[in-house]
C-alpha cells in the first residue's frame, strides 16, 4: 500500500512538473547574458527587457493591445452584464436562445471566426484598426462575462430587488443601488477575464491584423515563427507576470466573496 | 439588446458570410466541398485533426485524472502547490507556452542536451516540428481544462459514500472503481468535451511547433488564406471544421453543460 501511494505521489509530481516547468523556464531565459537561448543561463542581464522597451514596433504593439484590452474589458463587461440580467431575470421567451448565442463564441473554432471576420471586415475597413479589434474581442470575451455574472445573479436573492421596487425605486435605481453592489465582485472578475481574453488573444488577431495595427500577441507570434530572439522571453515573462497578477487578484476577490 | 446587435455585426454576419462564400457564386455550388472530400490530402488533414484531438484528450484524461483526484483530496500547503501547478499554466498565454516548448525541443534545446549528455543518444534528435511535439504541447495547454472539471466533480462527492463502501468491506481499489469513479463521470465528460472541442480548432500551437507534414485543419485554413489566397476553399474548410465541432457539441450536449465545464475553469 505504501509503495502504491509512493508511486502515485511520484507520478502526480511528475505531471505537476510537466505542467509548471515550461512556463517557469521563460524567466531564466529572459535574463540570459548571451544572444543564444541556453540553460542554465550564462551571466545575467536585463538587456532583452531594455531592447523590448526601446523597440518602436514592440512599443506600438503593446500600446495598441492595452488600449484594445481595456476598452474590451469595459464594453464586454457592460454588454455581458446586461445580457446576463436578461438571461437570469428576464421573462422573454428567447432566454435560452440568447444564452446559447452568448456562449457560441466559445464553441466556434477561433480560426473559423478569424477567417469569417476577415471576410466581413476587410471590405468595410475594419481590419488592422481599433474598432475591428474591439468588436472581435468583445464577442470573444462576452461568454466569460456572461458565465461569471450569471452565476452571481443566480446566487443573489431576487427578493431584495423586489423589496427595493416595492419601496418605490425604479428598475434602474434598484439595479444600481441594490443589485449591482451585490454582484460587484463578479462584475470585477468578469472585467479581468475580458481584459485577459483580449490581451492574450492571438488567433483572431492573426487574421485581422495588418502592418499598421498589430497586437502584442500578433507580434509575438510573428517573432516566434521568424525571429527567435531572447526579447521574446522578456516579453513573455512580462505577459505572464501581468496575467498572474490579474488572476491572483481575482482569486483574492473570489476568496472574499466566499467568506 | 446590445448583445444581439453586437453579435449580429461581429459574429453571426461574418460566419454566415463565410458559409455562403463556401458555396461559390452560384447558389449551392458544391465544388469546394467536392475538392475537400475527393482529395486524399485534405481528407488526411481532417482525420489527422480529429485523431490528434482524440489522442490529446485521452492523454489529458489519463494523466489529468490522478492530479484531479489529488487536487480534490489535498489540504493545506500541498493543495496550494497543486492548484498553482494547474492554474499558472492555465493563466499563461498559449503563445508563451508554445514558445517554451520550442525552446525545450529544438535541436540545441534542453531536452536534446540532456539526452546527449546523459548518453542516451549520440546525436540530437529532431523533436520539434513533428506530430509528437504537437501532441505534447497541446496536451500541456489543454490538460488544465480536463483537470478542473474533474476535480470539481470529485469535490462534490460526499466522502460518506466512500466511507460507506469501505465499512461494507470494499477495498480501496474497489471503492474507487465502483463508487468514486462512476460518480465523477459528469466531470470527466465535461473535461473531455472541452478538451476535444478546443483541440480540433487549435491553431497557435500546431502552427508554431508542428511541421509541414503535421498539418491540421486550422493550419491548413490559415495556409489557404495567407499563402495560397484561395478564400472560397478556406471558407469551405472552415465550414467543415465548424460543422464537425457543432456535431460533436450536439452529440454530447446532454452529457455536458459547457458553461459548467468552463465555469470550473474560469
Coordinates of C-alpha atoms in Angstrom, one line a residue:
Chain A
X1 CA 0.0 0.0 0.0
X2 CA 2.7 2.5 0.9
X3 CA 4.6 1.6 -2.3
X4 CA 1.4 2.2 -4.4
X5 CA 1.0 5.5 -2.6
X6 CA 4.6 6.5 -3.2
X7 CA 4.4 5.6 -6.9
X8 CA 1.2 7.6 -7.2
X9 CA 2.7 10.5 -5.5
X10 CA 5.8 10.4 -7.8
X11 CA 3.5 10.1 -10.9
X12 CA 1.4 13.1 -9.8
X13 CA 4.5 15.0 -9.0
X14 CA 5.8 14.3 -12.5
X15 CA 2.6 15.6 -14.1
X16 CA 2.7 18.7 -12.0
X17 CA 6.3 19.3 -13.0
X18 CA 5.3 18.8 -16.6
X19 CA 2.6 21.4 -16.2
X20 CA 4.6 24.0 -14.4
X21 CA 8.1 23.7 -15.8
X22 CA 7.8 25.1 -19.3
X23 CA 6.3 28.4 -18.1
X24 CA 8.9 28.9 -15.4
X25 CA 11.7 28.3 -17.8
X26 CA 10.9 31.5 -19.6
X27 CA 12.2 33.6 -16.7
X28 CA 15.8 32.4 -16.6
X29 CA 15.8 32.6 -20.4
X30 CA 14.8 36.2 -20.4
X31 CA 17.8 37.1 -18.1
X32 CA 20.4 35.1 -20.1
X33 CA 23.6 37.0 -20.9
X34 CA 24.2 35.7 -24.4
X35 CA 22.2 36.1 -27.6
X36 CA 21.5 32.4 -27.7
X37 CA 19.0 30.7 -25.6
X38 CA 20.7 28.4 -23.3
X39 CA 20.1 26.8 -20.0
X40 CA 21.4 27.2 -17.4
X41 CA 21.8 30.9 -18.4
X42 CA 25.3 32.2 -18.8
X43 CA 25.5 35.6 -17.0
X44 CA 22.6 37.7 -16.1
X45 CA 21.4 40.7 -18.0
X46 CA 18.4 43.0 -18.3
X47 CA 19.4 43.7 -21.9
X48 CA 16.5 42.0 -23.5
X49 CA 14.0 43.9 -21.4
X50 CA 15.7 47.2 -22.4
X51 CA 15.7 46.0 -26.1
X52 CA 11.9 45.4 -25.8
X53 CA 11.3 48.8 -24.2
X54 CA 13.4 50.6 -26.8
X55 CA 11.9 48.9 -29.9
X56 CA 9.2 51.1 -31.5
X57 CA 7.5 48.1 -33.0
X58 CA 7.0 46.4 -29.6
X59 CA 6.0 49.8 -28.1
X60 CA 3.3 50.3 -30.7
X61 CA 2.0 46.7 -30.4
X62 CA 2.0 47.0 -26.6
X63 CA 0.1 50.3 -26.5
X64 CA -2.4 49.0 -29.2
X65 CA -3.0 45.8 -27.2
X66 CA -3.5 47.7 -23.9
X67 CA -6.0 50.1 -25.5
X68 CA -8.0 47.3 -27.0
X69 CA -7.9 45.1 -23.9
X70 CA -9.0 48.0 -21.6
X71 CA -11.8 49.0 -24.0
X72 CA -12.9 45.4 -24.4
X73 CA -13.0 45.0 -20.6
X74 CA -15.3 47.9 -20.3
X75 CA -17.6 47.2 -23.3
X76 CA -17.8 43.5 -22.9
X77 CA -18.5 43.7 -19.2
X78 CA -21.3 46.2 -19.7
X79 CA -22.9 44.3 -22.6
X80 CA -22.3 40.9 -20.9
X81 CA -23.8 42.1 -17.6
X82 CA -26.9 43.4 -19.4
X83 CA -27.3 40.1 -21.3
X84 CA -26.8 38.1 -18.0
X85 CA -29.7 40.1 -16.5
X86 CA -31.9 39.3 -19.4
X87 CA -30.9 35.6 -19.2
X88 CA -31.3 35.1 -15.5
X89 CA -34.1 37.6 -14.7
X90 CA -35.8 38.2 -18.0
X91 CA -39.1 36.8 -18.8
X92 CA -38.6 36.9 -22.5
X93 CA -39.3 33.7 -24.5
X94 CA -35.9 33.8 -26.2
X95 CA -33.9 33.4 -23.0
X96 CA -32.4 30.1 -23.9
X97 CA -31.6 31.2 -27.4
X98 CA -29.9 34.3 -26.0
X99 CA -27.9 32.2 -23.7
X100 CA -26.8 29.9 -26.5
X101 CA -25.9 32.9 -28.6
X102 CA -23.8 34.4 -25.8
X103 CA -21.9 31.1 -25.4
X104 CA -21.5 30.3 -29.1
X105 CA -18.1 32.1 -29.5
X106 CA -16.6 29.6 -27.1
X107 CA -17.6 26.7 -29.4
X108 CA -16.8 28.2 -32.8
X109 CA -13.1 27.4 -33.5
X110 CA -11.1 30.7 -33.4
X111 CA -9.6 30.1 -36.8
X112 CA -13.0 29.9 -38.4
X113 CA -14.1 33.1 -36.6
X114 CA -10.9 34.8 -37.7
X115 CA -11.4 33.9 -41.4
X116 CA -15.0 34.9 -41.1
X117 CA -14.1 38.3 -39.6
X118 CA -11.5 39.0 -42.2
X119 CA -14.0 38.3 -45.0
X120 CA -16.7 40.5 -43.4
X121 CA -14.4 43.3 -42.1
X122 CA -11.9 43.9 -44.8
X123 CA -14.3 45.4 -47.4
X124 CA -15.5 47.9 -44.8
X125 CA -12.1 48.8 -43.5
X126 CA -12.4 47.2 -40.1
X127 CA -9.1 45.2 -40.3
X128 CA -6.0 46.3 -38.6
X129 CA -7.7 49.0 -36.6
X130 CA -9.1 49.6 -33.2
X131 CA -12.8 49.3 -33.9
X132 CA -12.4 45.9 -35.7
X133 CA -10.4 44.5 -32.8
X134 CA -12.8 45.9 -30.3
X135 CA -15.8 44.2 -31.9
X136 CA -13.9 40.9 -32.3
X137 CA -12.5 40.8 -28.8
X138 CA -15.8 41.8 -27.2
X139 CA -17.5 38.9 -29.0
X140 CA -14.8 36.5 -27.7
X141 CA -14.9 37.9 -24.1
X142 CA -18.6 38.0 -23.6
X143 CA -19.0 34.3 -22.8
X144 CA -16.7 34.7 -19.9
X145 CA -18.6 37.7 -18.6
X146 CA -22.0 36.0 -19.0
X147 CA -20.8 32.9 -17.2
X148 CA -19.3 34.8 -14.3
X149 CA -22.1 37.4 -13.9
X150 CA -24.9 34.9 -14.4
X151 CA -23.5 32.7 -11.6
X152 CA -23.5 35.7 -9.3
X153 CA -27.0 36.7 -10.3
X154 CA -28.3 33.2 -9.6
X155 CA -26.9 33.4 -6.1
X156 CA -28.3 36.8 -5.4
X157 CA -31.7 36.8 -3.7
X158 CA -34.4 38.3 -6.1
X159 CA -36.5 39.3 -3.0
X160 CA -34.0 42.1 -2.3
X161 CA -34.6 43.6 -5.7
X162 CA -38.4 43.2 -5.3
X163 CA -38.2 44.9 -1.9
X164 CA -36.4 47.9 -3.5
X165 CA -39.1 48.0 -6.2
X166 CA -41.9 47.8 -3.8
X167 CA -40.4 50.7 -1.8
X168 CA -40.8 52.8 -4.9
X169 CA -37.4 52.5 -6.6
X170 CA -37.4 52.5 -10.4
X171 CA -35.9 49.4 -12.2
X172 CA -32.8 51.4 -13.0
X173 CA -32.5 52.7 -9.4
X174 CA -33.0 49.2 -8.0
X175 CA -30.3 47.8 -10.3
X176 CA -27.7 50.4 -9.4
X177 CA -28.3 50.7 -5.7
X178 CA -29.3 47.1 -4.8
X179 CA -28.3 44.5 -7.5
X180 CA -25.1 46.0 -8.8
X181 CA -23.3 46.4 -5.4
X182 CA -24.2 42.8 -4.6
X183 CA -22.8 41.4 -7.8
X184 CA -19.9 43.9 -8.0
X185 CA -17.1 41.4 -7.2
X186 CA -18.3 39.1 -10.0
X187 CA -18.5 42.1 -12.4
X188 CA -14.9 43.0 -11.5
X189 CA -13.8 39.4 -12.0
X190 CA -15.6 39.4 -15.4
X191 CA -13.8 42.6 -16.4
X192 CA -10.4 41.0 -15.6
X193 CA -11.3 37.9 -17.7
X194 CA -12.4 40.1 -20.6
X195 CA -9.2 42.1 -20.3
X196 CA -7.0 38.9 -20.3
X197 CA -9.0 37.2 -23.1
X198 CA -8.4 40.2 -25.3
X199 CA -4.8 40.7 -24.2
X200 CA -3.8 37.1 -24.8
X201 CA -5.8 36.5 -27.9
X202 CA -3.7 35.6 -30.9
X203 CA -5.6 33.5 -33.4
X204 CA -8.2 36.0 -34.5
X205 CA -5.5 38.8 -34.3
X206 CA -3.6 36.7 -36.8
X207 CA -6.3 37.3 -39.4
X208 CA -7.5 40.8 -38.7
X209 CA -4.1 42.5 -38.0
X210 CA -2.2 44.3 -40.7
X211 CA 1.1 46.0 -40.7
X212 CA -0.2 49.1 -39.0
X213 CA -2.5 47.6 -36.4
X214 CA -0.8 44.8 -34.6
X215 CA -1.4 43.5 -31.1
X216 CA 1.3 42.3 -28.8
X217 CA 0.3 38.6 -29.3
X218 CA 0.3 39.0 -33.0
X219 CA 3.8 40.5 -32.9
X220 CA 4.9 37.7 -30.5
X221 CA 3.5 35.1 -32.9
X222 CA 5.4 36.5 -35.8
X223 CA 8.7 36.7 -33.9
X224 CA 8.4 33.2 -32.5
X225 CA 7.9 32.0 -36.1
X226 CA 10.6 34.0 -37.8
X227 CA 12.9 35.8 -35.4
X228 CA 13.5 33.8 -32.3
X229 CA 15.5 36.2 -30.0
X230 CA 15.6 36.4 -26.2
X231 CA 13.5 39.5 -26.5
X232 CA 10.6 37.1 -26.8
X233 CA 11.5 35.6 -23.5
X234 CA 11.5 39.0 -21.9
X235 CA 8.1 39.9 -23.4
X236 CA 6.7 36.5 -22.4
X237 CA 7.9 37.0 -18.9
X238 CA 6.1 40.4 -18.7
X239 CA 2.9 39.0 -20.2
X240 CA 2.9 36.0 -17.8
X241 CA 3.6 38.5 -14.9
X242 CA 0.6 40.6 -15.9
X243 CA -1.7 37.6 -16.3
X244 CA -0.7 36.1 -12.9
X245 CA -1.0 39.4 -11.1
X246 CA -4.5 39.9 -12.5
X247 CA -5.6 36.3 -11.9
X248 CA -4.1 36.4 -8.4
X249 CA -6.2 39.4 -7.6
X250 CA -9.3 37.6 -9.0
X251 CA -8.6 34.7 -6.6
X252 CA -8.4 37.2 -3.7
X253 CA -11.8 38.7 -4.9
X254 CA -13.3 35.3 -5.1
X255 CA -11.9 34.4 -1.6
X256 CA -13.5 37.5 -0.2
X257 CA -16.8 36.7 -1.8
X258 CA -16.9 33.2 -0.4
X259 CA -16.1 34.2 3.2
Chain B
X1 CA -30.4 44.3 -26.7
X2 CA -26.8 45.5 -27.2
X3 CA -25.6 41.9 -27.2
X4 CA -27.9 40.9 -30.0
X5 CA -26.7 43.9 -32.1
X6 CA -23.1 43.3 -31.4
X7 CA -23.3 39.6 -32.1
X8 CA -25.2 40.2 -35.3
X9 CA -22.4 42.5 -36.6
X10 CA -19.4 40.8 -35.1
X11 CA -20.4 37.2 -35.1
X12 CA -23.5 35.9 -36.9
X13 CA -23.0 38.1 -40.1
X14 CA -19.3 37.1 -40.6
X15 CA -20.0 33.4 -40.0
X16 CA -23.0 33.4 -42.3
X17 CA -21.0 35.2 -45.0
X18 CA -18.2 32.7 -44.7
X19 CA -20.6 29.7 -45.1
X20 CA -22.3 31.4 -48.1
X21 CA -18.9 32.1 -49.7
X22 CA -18.0 28.4 -49.5
X23 CA -20.9 27.6 -51.8
X24 CA -19.4 29.8 -54.6
X25 CA -21.1 32.4 -56.7
X26 CA -23.9 30.3 -58.0
X27 CA -26.2 29.2 -55.2
X28 CA -25.4 25.8 -53.7
X29 CA -22.3 25.2 -55.8
X30 CA -20.6 22.3 -54.1
X31 CA -17.3 22.5 -56.0
X32 CA -15.2 23.4 -53.0
X33 CA -16.7 20.6 -50.9
X34 CA -16.1 18.1 -53.7
X35 CA -12.5 19.2 -53.6
X36 CA -12.1 18.5 -49.9
X37 CA -13.8 15.1 -50.0
X38 CA -12.2 13.9 -53.2
X39 CA -8.6 14.8 -52.3
X40 CA -6.9 12.2 -50.0
X41 CA -4.5 15.0 -48.8
X42 CA -7.4 17.1 -47.4
X43 CA -9.2 14.1 -46.0
X44 CA -6.0 13.1 -44.3
X45 CA -5.7 16.5 -42.7
X46 CA -9.3 16.2 -41.4
X47 CA -8.7 12.8 -40.0
X48 CA -5.3 13.8 -38.5
X49 CA -7.0 16.7 -36.8
X50 CA -9.6 14.5 -35.3
X51 CA -7.2 11.8 -34.2
X52 CA -4.8 14.3 -32.8
X53 CA -7.6 15.9 -30.8
X54 CA -8.7 12.4 -29.6
X55 CA -5.1 11.5 -28.5
X56 CA -4.6 14.8 -26.7
X57 CA -8.0 14.3 -24.9
X58 CA -7.1 10.8 -23.9
X59 CA -3.6 11.7 -22.6
X60 CA -5.0 14.7 -20.7
X61 CA -7.6 12.3 -19.1
X62 CA -5.0 9.6 -18.3
X63 CA -2.6 12.0 -16.7
X64 CA -5.1 14.6 -15.5
X65 CA -7.4 12.3 -13.6
X66 CA -4.9 11.4 -10.9
X67 CA -4.0 15.0 -10.5
X68 CA -7.6 15.9 -10.2
X69 CA -8.0 13.2 -7.5
X70 CA -5.0 14.6 -5.6
X71 CA -6.3 18.1 -6.0
X72 CA -9.7 17.2 -4.5
X73 CA -8.1 15.4 -1.6
X74 CA -5.2 17.6 -0.7
X75 CA -5.3 20.1 2.2
X76 CA -3.1 22.9 3.3
X77 CA 0.2 23.7 1.6
X78 CA 0.0 20.6 -0.7
X79 CA -3.3 21.8 -2.0
X80 CA -1.8 25.2 -2.8
X81 CA 1.1 23.7 -4.7
X82 CA -1.2 21.5 -6.8
X83 CA -3.6 24.4 -7.5
X84 CA -0.7 26.6 -8.6
X85 CA 0.7 23.9 -10.9
X86 CA -2.7 23.6 -12.6
X87 CA -3.7 27.3 -12.6
X88 CA -0.4 29.0 -13.5
X89 CA -0.2 27.4 -17.0
X90 CA -3.9 28.0 -17.5
X91 CA -3.5 31.7 -16.9
X92 CA -0.4 31.9 -19.1
X93 CA -0.7 32.8 -22.7
X94 CA -0.8 29.9 -25.1
X95 CA 1.8 31.7 -27.2
X96 CA 4.2 31.8 -24.2
X97 CA 3.7 28.1 -23.6
X98 CA 4.2 27.1 -27.2
X99 CA 7.4 29.2 -27.2
X100 CA 8.6 27.4 -24.1
X101 CA 8.2 24.1 -25.9
X102 CA 10.1 25.3 -29.0
X103 CA 13.0 26.3 -26.7
X104 CA 12.8 22.9 -25.0
X105 CA 12.5 20.7 -28.1
X106 CA 14.7 22.4 -30.6
X107 CA 17.9 20.7 -31.8
X108 CA 20.1 22.6 -29.4
X109 CA 17.3 22.6 -26.8
X110 CA 17.3 21.4 -23.2
X111 CA 15.7 18.0 -23.9
X112 CA 18.3 17.1 -26.5
X113 CA 21.2 18.5 -24.5
X114 CA 20.1 16.4 -21.5
X115 CA 19.7 13.2 -23.6
X116 CA 23.1 13.6 -25.3
X117 CA 24.9 14.4 -22.1
X118 CA 23.5 11.6 -20.2
X119 CA 24.5 9.2 -23.0
X120 CA 21.0 8.0 -24.1
X121 CA 21.5 9.2 -27.6
X122 CA 24.6 10.0 -29.7
X123 CA 23.3 12.9 -31.7
X124 CA 20.4 15.4 -31.1
X125 CA 17.1 14.1 -32.3
X126 CA 14.6 16.0 -34.4
X127 CA 11.9 16.7 -31.8
X128 CA 10.4 20.0 -32.9
X129 CA 8.1 20.3 -35.9
X130 CA 6.8 16.7 -35.5
X131 CA 3.4 15.2 -34.7
X132 CA 4.8 14.2 -31.3
X133 CA 5.7 17.8 -30.5
X134 CA 2.2 19.0 -31.4
X135 CA 0.6 16.3 -29.2
X136 CA 3.0 17.1 -26.3
X137 CA 2.5 20.8 -26.4
X138 CA -1.3 20.6 -27.0
X139 CA -1.6 18.2 -24.0
X140 CA 0.3 20.7 -21.9
X141 CA -2.0 23.5 -22.9
X142 CA -5.3 21.6 -22.6
X143 CA -4.7 19.4 -19.5
X144 CA -5.9 22.1 -17.1
X145 CA -9.3 22.1 -18.9
X146 CA -9.5 18.4 -18.1
X147 CA -8.3 18.6 -14.5
X148 CA -10.5 21.4 -13.2
X149 CA -14.0 19.9 -14.2
X150 CA -13.0 16.5 -12.8
X151 CA -11.6 18.0 -9.6
X152 CA -14.9 19.9 -9.2
X153 CA -16.9 16.8 -9.7
X154 CA -14.8 14.8 -7.3
X155 CA -15.1 17.6 -4.7
X156 CA -18.9 17.5 -4.9
X157 CA -18.9 13.7 -4.0
X158 CA -19.7 13.3 -0.3
X159 CA -16.9 11.4 1.4
X160 CA -19.7 9.5 3.2
X161 CA -20.1 7.3 0.1
X162 CA -16.5 6.1 0.1
X163 CA -16.7 5.6 3.9
X164 CA -19.9 3.5 3.5
X165 CA -18.3 1.4 0.8
X166 CA -15.2 0.8 3.0
X167 CA -17.3 -0.1 6.0
X168 CA -19.2 -2.6 3.9
X169 CA -15.9 -4.3 3.2
X170 CA -14.8 -2.9 -0.1
X171 CA -11.1 -2.4 -0.5
X172 CA -9.6 0.9 -1.6
X173 CA -9.4 -0.1 -5.2
X174 CA -13.0 -1.4 -5.3
X175 CA -14.2 1.7 -3.6
X176 CA -12.6 3.9 -6.2
X177 CA -13.7 1.8 -9.2
X178 CA -17.3 1.2 -8.1
X179 CA -18.1 4.3 -6.1
X180 CA -15.8 7.3 -6.7
X181 CA -15.1 6.8 -10.4
X182 CA -18.7 6.5 -11.6
X183 CA -19.8 9.5 -9.6
X184 CA -17.0 11.6 -11.2
X185 CA -18.1 10.7 -14.7
X186 CA -20.0 14.0 -15.4
X187 CA -16.8 15.9 -14.7
X188 CA -14.9 13.5 -16.9
X189 CA -17.4 14.1 -19.7
X190 CA -17.3 17.9 -19.4
X191 CA -13.5 17.8 -19.4
X192 CA -13.2 15.5 -22.4
X193 CA -15.7 17.5 -24.5
X194 CA -13.9 20.8 -23.6
X195 CA -10.5 19.3 -24.5
X196 CA -11.7 17.8 -27.7
X197 CA -13.6 20.9 -29.0
X198 CA -10.6 23.2 -28.1
X199 CA -8.2 20.7 -29.7
X200 CA -9.9 20.3 -33.1
X201 CA -9.9 24.1 -33.6
X202 CA -6.5 24.7 -32.2
X203 CA -4.3 27.0 -34.3
X204 CA -1.5 28.6 -32.3
X205 CA 0.3 25.5 -31.0
X206 CA 0.2 23.4 -34.2
X207 CA 1.3 26.4 -36.2
X208 CA 4.3 27.0 -34.1
X209 CA 5.5 23.6 -33.0
X210 CA 4.1 21.5 -35.9
X211 CA 5.9 20.8 -39.1
X212 CA 4.5 21.0 -42.7
X213 CA 3.7 17.3 -42.5
X214 CA 1.9 17.7 -39.2
X215 CA -0.8 19.9 -40.7
X216 CA -4.2 20.3 -39.0
X217 CA -7.4 21.8 -40.3
X218 CA -6.6 25.1 -38.5
X219 CA -3.1 25.4 -40.0
X220 CA -4.5 24.3 -43.4
X221 CA -7.1 27.1 -43.3
X222 CA -4.5 29.6 -42.3
X223 CA -2.2 28.5 -45.2
X224 CA -5.1 28.8 -47.7
X225 CA -5.8 32.3 -46.6
X226 CA -2.3 33.7 -46.1
X227 CA -0.2 31.8 -48.6
X228 CA -2.4 30.4 -51.3
X229 CA -5.1 33.1 -51.0
X230 CA -7.8 30.7 -52.0
X231 CA -10.6 32.2 -50.0
X232 CA -13.6 30.1 -51.2
X233 CA -11.7 27.0 -50.4
X234 CA -10.6 28.3 -47.0
X235 CA -14.3 29.2 -46.4
X236 CA -15.3 25.6 -47.3
X237 CA -12.6 24.1 -45.0
X238 CA -13.8 26.5 -42.2
X239 CA -17.4 25.4 -42.7
X240 CA -16.4 21.7 -42.5
X241 CA -14.4 22.4 -39.3
X242 CA -17.4 24.3 -37.9
X243 CA -19.8 21.6 -38.8
X244 CA -17.6 18.9 -37.2
X245 CA -17.4 20.9 -34.0
X246 CA -21.1 21.6 -33.9
X247 CA -21.9 18.0 -34.5
X248 CA -19.7 17.0 -31.6
X249 CA -21.3 19.6 -29.3
X250 CA -24.8 18.4 -30.3
X251 CA -24.0 14.8 -29.7
X252 CA -22.6 15.4 -26.3
X253 CA -24.9 18.2 -25.3
X254 CA -26.8 16.1 -22.9
X255 CA -23.7 14.8 -21.2
X256 CA -22.3 18.2 -20.8
X257 CA -23.0 21.6 -19.7
X258 CA -20.4 23.7 -21.5
X259 CA -21.0 26.6 -19.2
X260 CA -20.4 24.2 -16.2
X261 CA -17.2 23.0 -17.6
X262 CA -16.0 26.5 -18.3
X263 CA -17.2 27.8 -15.1
X264 CA -15.0 25.4 -13.2
X265 CA -12.1 26.6 -15.3
X266 CA -12.9 30.3 -15.0

